[in-house]
Short mmCIF file of C-alpha atoms and ligand atoms in Angstrom, two decimals:
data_model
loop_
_atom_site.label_atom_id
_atom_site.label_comp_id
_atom_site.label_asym_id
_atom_site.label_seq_id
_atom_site.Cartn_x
_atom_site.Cartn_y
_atom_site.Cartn_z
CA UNK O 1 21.09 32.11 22.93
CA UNK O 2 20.05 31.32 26.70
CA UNK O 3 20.82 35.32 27.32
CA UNK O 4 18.45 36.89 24.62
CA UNK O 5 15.69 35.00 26.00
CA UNK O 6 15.84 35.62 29.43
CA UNK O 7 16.23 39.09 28.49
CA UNK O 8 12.55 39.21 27.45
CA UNK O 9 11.71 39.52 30.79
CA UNK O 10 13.27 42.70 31.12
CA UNK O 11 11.92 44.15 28.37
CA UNK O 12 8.38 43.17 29.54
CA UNK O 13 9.37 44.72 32.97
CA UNK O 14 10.60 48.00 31.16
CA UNK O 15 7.43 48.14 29.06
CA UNK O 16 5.10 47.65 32.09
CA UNK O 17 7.11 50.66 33.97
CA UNK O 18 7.82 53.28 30.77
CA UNK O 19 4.47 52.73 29.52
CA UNK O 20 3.11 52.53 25.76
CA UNK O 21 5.22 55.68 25.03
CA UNK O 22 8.75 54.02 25.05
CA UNK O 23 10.31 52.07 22.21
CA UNK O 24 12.88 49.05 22.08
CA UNK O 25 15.41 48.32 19.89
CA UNK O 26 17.72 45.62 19.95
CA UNK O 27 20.96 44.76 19.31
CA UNK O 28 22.57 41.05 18.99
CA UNK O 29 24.17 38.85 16.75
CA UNK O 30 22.12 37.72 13.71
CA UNK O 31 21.86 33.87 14.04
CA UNK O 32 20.18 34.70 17.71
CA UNK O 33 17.51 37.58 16.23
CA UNK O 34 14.67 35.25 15.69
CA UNK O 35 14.99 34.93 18.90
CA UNK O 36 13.61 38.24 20.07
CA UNK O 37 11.83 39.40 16.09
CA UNK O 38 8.59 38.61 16.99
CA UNK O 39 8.54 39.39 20.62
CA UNK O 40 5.46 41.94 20.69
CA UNK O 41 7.32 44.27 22.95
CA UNK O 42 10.46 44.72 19.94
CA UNK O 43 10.61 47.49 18.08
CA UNK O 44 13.12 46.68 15.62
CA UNK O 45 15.99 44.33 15.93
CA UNK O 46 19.47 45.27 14.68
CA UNK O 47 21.38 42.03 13.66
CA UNK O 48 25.31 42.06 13.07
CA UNK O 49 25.75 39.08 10.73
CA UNK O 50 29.89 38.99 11.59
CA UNK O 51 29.76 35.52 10.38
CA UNK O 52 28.39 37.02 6.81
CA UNK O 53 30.85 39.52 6.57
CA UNK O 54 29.30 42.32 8.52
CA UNK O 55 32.31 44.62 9.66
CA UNK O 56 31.85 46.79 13.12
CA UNK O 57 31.24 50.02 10.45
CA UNK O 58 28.27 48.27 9.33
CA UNK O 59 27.02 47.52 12.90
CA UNK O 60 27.49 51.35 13.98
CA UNK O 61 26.02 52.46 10.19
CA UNK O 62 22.85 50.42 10.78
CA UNK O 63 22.47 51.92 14.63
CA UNK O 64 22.87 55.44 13.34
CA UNK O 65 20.41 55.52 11.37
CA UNK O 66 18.19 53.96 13.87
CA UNK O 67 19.20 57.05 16.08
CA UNK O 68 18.29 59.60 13.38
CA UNK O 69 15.19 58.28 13.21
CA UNK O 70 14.32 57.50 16.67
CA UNK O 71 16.87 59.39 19.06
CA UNK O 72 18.39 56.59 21.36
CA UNK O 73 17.70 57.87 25.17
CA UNK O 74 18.95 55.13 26.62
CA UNK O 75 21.45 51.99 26.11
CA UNK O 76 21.44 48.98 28.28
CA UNK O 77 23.80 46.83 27.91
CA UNK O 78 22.23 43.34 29.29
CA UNK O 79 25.21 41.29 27.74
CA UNK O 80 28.55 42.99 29.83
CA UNK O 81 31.24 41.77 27.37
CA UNK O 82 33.73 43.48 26.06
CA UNK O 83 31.98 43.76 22.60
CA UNK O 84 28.93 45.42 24.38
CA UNK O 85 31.64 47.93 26.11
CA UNK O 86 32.91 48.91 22.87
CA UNK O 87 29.46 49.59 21.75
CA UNK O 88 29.23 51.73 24.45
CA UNK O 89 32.08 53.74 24.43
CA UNK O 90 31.16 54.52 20.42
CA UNK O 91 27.68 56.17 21.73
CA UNK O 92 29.72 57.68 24.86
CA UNK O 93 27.33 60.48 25.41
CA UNK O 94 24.06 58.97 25.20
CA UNK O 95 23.40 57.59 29.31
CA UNK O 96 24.05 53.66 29.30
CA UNK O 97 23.25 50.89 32.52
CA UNK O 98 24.90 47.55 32.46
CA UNK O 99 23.71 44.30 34.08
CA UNK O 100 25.67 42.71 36.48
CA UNK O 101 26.57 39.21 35.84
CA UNK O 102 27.83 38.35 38.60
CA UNK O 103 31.06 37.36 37.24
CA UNK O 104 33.15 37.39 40.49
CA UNK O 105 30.61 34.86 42.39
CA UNK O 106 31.04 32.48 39.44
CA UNK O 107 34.20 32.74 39.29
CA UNK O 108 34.96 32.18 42.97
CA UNK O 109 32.30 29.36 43.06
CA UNK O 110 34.70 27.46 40.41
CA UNK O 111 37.83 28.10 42.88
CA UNK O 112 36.58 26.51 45.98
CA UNK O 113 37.22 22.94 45.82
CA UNK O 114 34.79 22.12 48.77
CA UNK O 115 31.54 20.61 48.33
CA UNK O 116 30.45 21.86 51.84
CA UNK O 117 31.71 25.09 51.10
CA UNK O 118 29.86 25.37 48.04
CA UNK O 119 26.93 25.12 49.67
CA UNK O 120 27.31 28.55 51.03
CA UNK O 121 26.67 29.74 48.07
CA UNK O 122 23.07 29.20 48.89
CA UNK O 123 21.08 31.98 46.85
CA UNK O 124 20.12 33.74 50.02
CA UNK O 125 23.67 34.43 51.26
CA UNK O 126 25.65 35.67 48.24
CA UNK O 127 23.15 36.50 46.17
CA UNK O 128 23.32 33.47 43.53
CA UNK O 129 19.50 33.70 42.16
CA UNK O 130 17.98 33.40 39.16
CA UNK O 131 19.83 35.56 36.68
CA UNK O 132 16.27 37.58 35.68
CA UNK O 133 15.26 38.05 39.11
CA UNK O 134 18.75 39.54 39.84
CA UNK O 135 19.02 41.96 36.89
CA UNK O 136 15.59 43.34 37.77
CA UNK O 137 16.08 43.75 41.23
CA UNK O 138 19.26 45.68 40.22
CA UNK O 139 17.53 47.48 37.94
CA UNK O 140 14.57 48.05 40.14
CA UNK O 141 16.84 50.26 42.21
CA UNK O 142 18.27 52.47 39.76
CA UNK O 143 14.32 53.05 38.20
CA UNK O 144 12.77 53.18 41.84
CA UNK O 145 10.30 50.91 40.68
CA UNK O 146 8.65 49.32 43.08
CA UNK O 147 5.24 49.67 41.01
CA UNK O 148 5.10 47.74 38.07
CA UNK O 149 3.21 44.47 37.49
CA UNK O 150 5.51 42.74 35.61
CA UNK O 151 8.43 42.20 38.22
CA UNK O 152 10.79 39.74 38.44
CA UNK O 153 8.19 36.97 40.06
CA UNK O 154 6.99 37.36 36.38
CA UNK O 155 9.88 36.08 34.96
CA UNK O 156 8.14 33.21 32.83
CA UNK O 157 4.58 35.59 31.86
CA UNK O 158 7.50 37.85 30.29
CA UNK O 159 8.85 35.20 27.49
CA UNK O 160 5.84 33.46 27.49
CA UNK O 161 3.87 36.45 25.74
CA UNK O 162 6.27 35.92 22.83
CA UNK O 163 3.85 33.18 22.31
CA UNK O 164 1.16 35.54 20.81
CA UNK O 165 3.61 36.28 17.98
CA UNK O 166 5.22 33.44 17.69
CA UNK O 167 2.66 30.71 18.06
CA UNK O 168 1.42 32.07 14.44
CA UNK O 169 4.33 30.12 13.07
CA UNK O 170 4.02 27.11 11.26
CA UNK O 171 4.63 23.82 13.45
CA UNK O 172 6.75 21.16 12.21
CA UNK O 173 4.34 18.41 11.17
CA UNK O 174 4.86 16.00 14.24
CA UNK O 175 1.57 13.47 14.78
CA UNK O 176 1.01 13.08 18.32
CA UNK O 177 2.37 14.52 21.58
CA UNK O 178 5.64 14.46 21.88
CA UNK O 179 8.65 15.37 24.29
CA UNK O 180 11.81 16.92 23.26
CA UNK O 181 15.27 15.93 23.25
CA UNK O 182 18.17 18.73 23.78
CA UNK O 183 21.45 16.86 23.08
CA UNK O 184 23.45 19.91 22.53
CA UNK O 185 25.38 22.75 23.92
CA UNK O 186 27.60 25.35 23.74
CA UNK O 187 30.61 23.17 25.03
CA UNK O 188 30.80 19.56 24.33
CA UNK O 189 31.33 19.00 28.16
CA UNK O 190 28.40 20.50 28.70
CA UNK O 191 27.01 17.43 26.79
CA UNK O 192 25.79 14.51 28.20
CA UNK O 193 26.42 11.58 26.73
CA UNK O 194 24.73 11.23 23.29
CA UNK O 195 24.64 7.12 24.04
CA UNK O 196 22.93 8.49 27.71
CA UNK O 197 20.43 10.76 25.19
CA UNK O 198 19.95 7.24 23.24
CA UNK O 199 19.27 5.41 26.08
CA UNK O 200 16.68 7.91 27.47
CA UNK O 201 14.99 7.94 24.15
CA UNK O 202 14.27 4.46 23.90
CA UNK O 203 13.23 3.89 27.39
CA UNK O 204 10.52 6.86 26.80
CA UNK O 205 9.66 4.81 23.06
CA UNK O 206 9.02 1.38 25.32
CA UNK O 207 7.53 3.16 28.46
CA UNK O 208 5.19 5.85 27.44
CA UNK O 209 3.03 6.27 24.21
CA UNK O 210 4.96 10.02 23.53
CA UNK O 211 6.39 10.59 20.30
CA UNK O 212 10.18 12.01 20.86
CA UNK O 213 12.21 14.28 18.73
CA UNK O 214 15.78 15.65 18.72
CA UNK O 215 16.33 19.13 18.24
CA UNK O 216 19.74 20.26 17.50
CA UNK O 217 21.21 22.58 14.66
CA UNK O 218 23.49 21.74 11.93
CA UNK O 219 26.73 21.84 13.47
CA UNK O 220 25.90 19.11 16.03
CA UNK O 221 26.61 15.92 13.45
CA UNK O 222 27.32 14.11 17.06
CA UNK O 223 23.14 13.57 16.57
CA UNK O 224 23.70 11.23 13.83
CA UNK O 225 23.64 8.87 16.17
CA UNK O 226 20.14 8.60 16.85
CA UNK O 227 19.76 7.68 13.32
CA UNK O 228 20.08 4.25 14.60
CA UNK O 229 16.48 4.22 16.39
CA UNK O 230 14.29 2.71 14.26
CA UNK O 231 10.75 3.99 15.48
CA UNK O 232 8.00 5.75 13.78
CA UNK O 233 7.54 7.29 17.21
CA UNK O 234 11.25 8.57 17.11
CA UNK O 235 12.00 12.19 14.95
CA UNK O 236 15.41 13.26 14.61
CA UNK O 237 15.23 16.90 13.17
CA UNK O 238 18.74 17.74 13.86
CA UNK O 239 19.66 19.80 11.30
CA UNK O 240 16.25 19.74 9.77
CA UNK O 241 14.82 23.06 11.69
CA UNK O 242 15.43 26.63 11.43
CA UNK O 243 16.03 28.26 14.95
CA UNK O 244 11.78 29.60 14.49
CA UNK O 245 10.58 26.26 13.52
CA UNK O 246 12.75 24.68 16.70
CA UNK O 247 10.94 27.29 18.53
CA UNK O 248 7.69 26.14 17.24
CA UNK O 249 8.41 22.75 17.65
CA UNK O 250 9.44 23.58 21.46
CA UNK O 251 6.60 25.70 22.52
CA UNK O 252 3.91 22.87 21.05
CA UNK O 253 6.49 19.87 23.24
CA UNK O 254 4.57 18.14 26.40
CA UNK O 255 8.47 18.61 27.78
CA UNK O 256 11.67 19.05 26.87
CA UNK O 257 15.10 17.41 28.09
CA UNK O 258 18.10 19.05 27.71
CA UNK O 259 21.78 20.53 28.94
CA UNK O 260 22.55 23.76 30.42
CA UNK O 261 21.72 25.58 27.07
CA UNK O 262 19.31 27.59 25.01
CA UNK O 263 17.09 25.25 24.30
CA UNK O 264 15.83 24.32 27.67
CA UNK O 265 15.83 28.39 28.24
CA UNK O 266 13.38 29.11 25.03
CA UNK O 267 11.02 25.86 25.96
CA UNK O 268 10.64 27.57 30.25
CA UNK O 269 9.97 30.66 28.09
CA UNK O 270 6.54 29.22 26.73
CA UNK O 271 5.99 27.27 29.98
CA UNK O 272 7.02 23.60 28.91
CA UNK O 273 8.78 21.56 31.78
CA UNK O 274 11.86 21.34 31.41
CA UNK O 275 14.67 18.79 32.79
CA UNK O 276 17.64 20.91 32.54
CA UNK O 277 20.90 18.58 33.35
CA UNK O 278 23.90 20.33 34.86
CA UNK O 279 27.48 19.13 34.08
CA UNK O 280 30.74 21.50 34.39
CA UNK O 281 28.14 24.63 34.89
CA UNK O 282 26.41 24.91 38.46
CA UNK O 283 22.65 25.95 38.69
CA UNK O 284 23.91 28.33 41.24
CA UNK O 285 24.82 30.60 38.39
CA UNK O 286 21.79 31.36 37.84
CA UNK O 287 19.95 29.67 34.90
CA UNK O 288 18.35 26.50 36.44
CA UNK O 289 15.10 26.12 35.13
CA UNK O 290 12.25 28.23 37.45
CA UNK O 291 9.10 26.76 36.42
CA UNK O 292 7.05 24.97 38.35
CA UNK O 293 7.40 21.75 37.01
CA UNK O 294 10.41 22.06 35.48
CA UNK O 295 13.67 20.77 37.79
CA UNK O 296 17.42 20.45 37.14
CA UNK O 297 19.63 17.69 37.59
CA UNK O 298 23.41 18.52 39.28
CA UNK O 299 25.70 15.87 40.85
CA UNK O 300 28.07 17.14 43.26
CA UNK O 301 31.45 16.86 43.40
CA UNK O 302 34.96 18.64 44.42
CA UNK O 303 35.46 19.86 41.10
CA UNK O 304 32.13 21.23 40.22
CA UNK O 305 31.21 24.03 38.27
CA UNK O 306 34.95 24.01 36.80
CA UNK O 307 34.01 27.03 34.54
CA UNK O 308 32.04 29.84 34.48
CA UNK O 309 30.56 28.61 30.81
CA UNK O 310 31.68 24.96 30.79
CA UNK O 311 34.21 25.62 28.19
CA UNK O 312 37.54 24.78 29.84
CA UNK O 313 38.32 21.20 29.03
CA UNK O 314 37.63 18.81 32.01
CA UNK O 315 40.67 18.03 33.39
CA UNK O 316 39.86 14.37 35.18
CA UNK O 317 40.08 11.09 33.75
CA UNK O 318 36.24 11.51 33.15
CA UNK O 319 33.39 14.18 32.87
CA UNK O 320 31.69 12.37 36.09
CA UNK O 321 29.65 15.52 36.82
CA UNK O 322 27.31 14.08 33.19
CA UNK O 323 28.00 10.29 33.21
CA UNK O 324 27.23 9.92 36.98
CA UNK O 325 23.73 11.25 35.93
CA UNK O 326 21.87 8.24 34.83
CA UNK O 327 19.05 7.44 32.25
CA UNK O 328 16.81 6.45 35.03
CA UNK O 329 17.30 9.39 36.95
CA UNK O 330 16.28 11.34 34.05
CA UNK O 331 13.26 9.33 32.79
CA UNK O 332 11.92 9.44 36.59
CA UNK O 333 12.53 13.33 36.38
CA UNK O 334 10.91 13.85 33.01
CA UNK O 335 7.46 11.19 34.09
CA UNK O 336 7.20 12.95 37.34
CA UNK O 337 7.02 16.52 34.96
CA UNK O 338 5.20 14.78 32.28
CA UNK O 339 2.61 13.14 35.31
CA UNK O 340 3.31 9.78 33.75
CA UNK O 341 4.78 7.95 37.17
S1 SF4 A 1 34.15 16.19 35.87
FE1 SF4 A 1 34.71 17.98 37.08
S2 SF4 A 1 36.52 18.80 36.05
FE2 SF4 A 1 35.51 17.43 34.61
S3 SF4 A 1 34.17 18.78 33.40
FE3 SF4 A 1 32.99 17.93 35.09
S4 SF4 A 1 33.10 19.46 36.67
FE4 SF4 A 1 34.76 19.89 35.25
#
């Protein structure tokens, strides 16, 4: 989810540089294409619903005829898996570019076992910045762009221009302002603690006059826990929201606190502040939060970022890297973004 949105920045940065005559299309997995639907810069968006039943026929069907219509020039392939390679190889003779992902720093950033050694991994020395600002610069290169206006300093104008189409949604009837919660993630150890999540809600009920709602999608029954809060400040939607209405409900937050996962992604993209809290993933990866009020919260420790994704099971008696953040830490984090301390 996290991907497709941060890809909206280089769509705004290839609109800015190919001018009004170019056209996108793009390609990604139906339960992510609201994502990107609206985004003014879109053309079309080709969803494979796999989950529905779509085969791989039906994906290349639906692309052909998107070629007959409007002959493809160009692929770029900003997702690098091998999925994305086999799309590829189908349209072999039309030119394709693929992002770098820097899989190989990741990866060696999860084998060194030393937290002072970890810290040359500073962004400057091997490259470890902000996903967007990488891709464009690598990009930039192959274009020899140095022109364009939207660059990769731009990164949060790009997704935040999806608000013209997207603000046009209807907003889940919440009274008051209100600051989201973001309980959930691709991995559970990418979690912290739902009790930590309770915790932080309550202390924002007693401590500030917000309203605060959960935001999580059907799957993530874990959030039936804050069924227990008993507050007509407190909004548990989980479950409740489609994936456009969570967007709604995001861009409209005063802030949003969440895990290393696409919600804290789409809520940067329309400028909220975000408190983005790092567990088995490292924000050297490249997908801390940028904006300016918007910070990140990473402990660490010897075995820190154990993954590339966060989905290998944590192999010590505890997940330390989440509980050793505490609900204080993350209230002061989220008034000092929120101006409340
Ligand atoms: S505590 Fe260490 S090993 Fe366990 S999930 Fe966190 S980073 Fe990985």
């Amino acid at each position: 989810m996290g991907d497709v949105v941060l890809q909206t920045a280089t769509i705004n940065w290839l609109r800015s540089l190919l001018g009004e005559e170019a056209t996108f299309s793009f390609v990604t997995s139906k339960e992510f294409s609201s994502l990107i639907d609206t985004h003014p810069e879109v053309k079309s968006v080709i969803s494979f619903d796999r989950r529905g039943g779509e085969t791989w026929k039906d994906l290349i069907k639906k692309i052909d005829e998107l070629h007959e219509k409007t002959p493809i020039d160009l692929i770029l392939d900003l997702h690098a898996t091998l999925r994305s390679f086999r799309l590829k190889l189908s349209y072999w003779t039309i030119p394709s570019l693929t992002v770098d992902k820097r899989r190989w720093e990741r990866f060696l950033l999860t084998k060194i076992k030393s937290v002072r050694l970890k810290r040359l991994f500073d962004k400057k020395l091997f490259g470890l910045e902000p996903q967007v600002e990488r891709i464009l610069k690598d990009f930039e290169g192959i274009f020899g762009d140095t022109r364009s206006k939207r660059r990769t300093v731009d990164y949060r104008k790009g997704p935040n221009e999806e608000l013209t189409s997207l603000a046009s949604l209807p907003v889940y009837p919440l009274p008051g302002p209100y600051i989201v919660l973001a309980p959930s993630a691709s991995f559970s150890n990418k979690r912290w603690p739902v009790e930590r999540f309770m915790d932080l809600g309550k202390k924002i009920l007693n401590e500030t006059t917000l309203h605060v709602v959960v935001l999580a999608g059907p799957d993530d029954k874990f959030c039936e826990a804050f069924n227990e809060i008993e507050s007509d400040h407190f909004h548990n939607l989980q479950g409740k929201t489609s994936l456009k209405e969570s967007m709604s409900v995001l861009a409209n937050a005063q802030g949003c606190i969440g895990n290393d996962s696409g919600m804290n992604h789409i809520a940067e993209a329309y400028g909220v502040p975000c408190v983005t809290l790092f567990g088995p993933t490292d924000p050297r990866f490249g997908f801390a939060p940028h904006g300016s009020k918007s910070q990140y919260i990473s402990k660490e420790m010897f075995c820190k970022p154990c993954s590339t994704t966060g989905k290998t099971p944590c192999y010590r008696d505890r997940l330390y890297c989440m509980e050793e953040i505490s609900v204080n830490e993350v209230f002061n984090a989220a008034s000092k973004l929120l101006g409340n301390s």
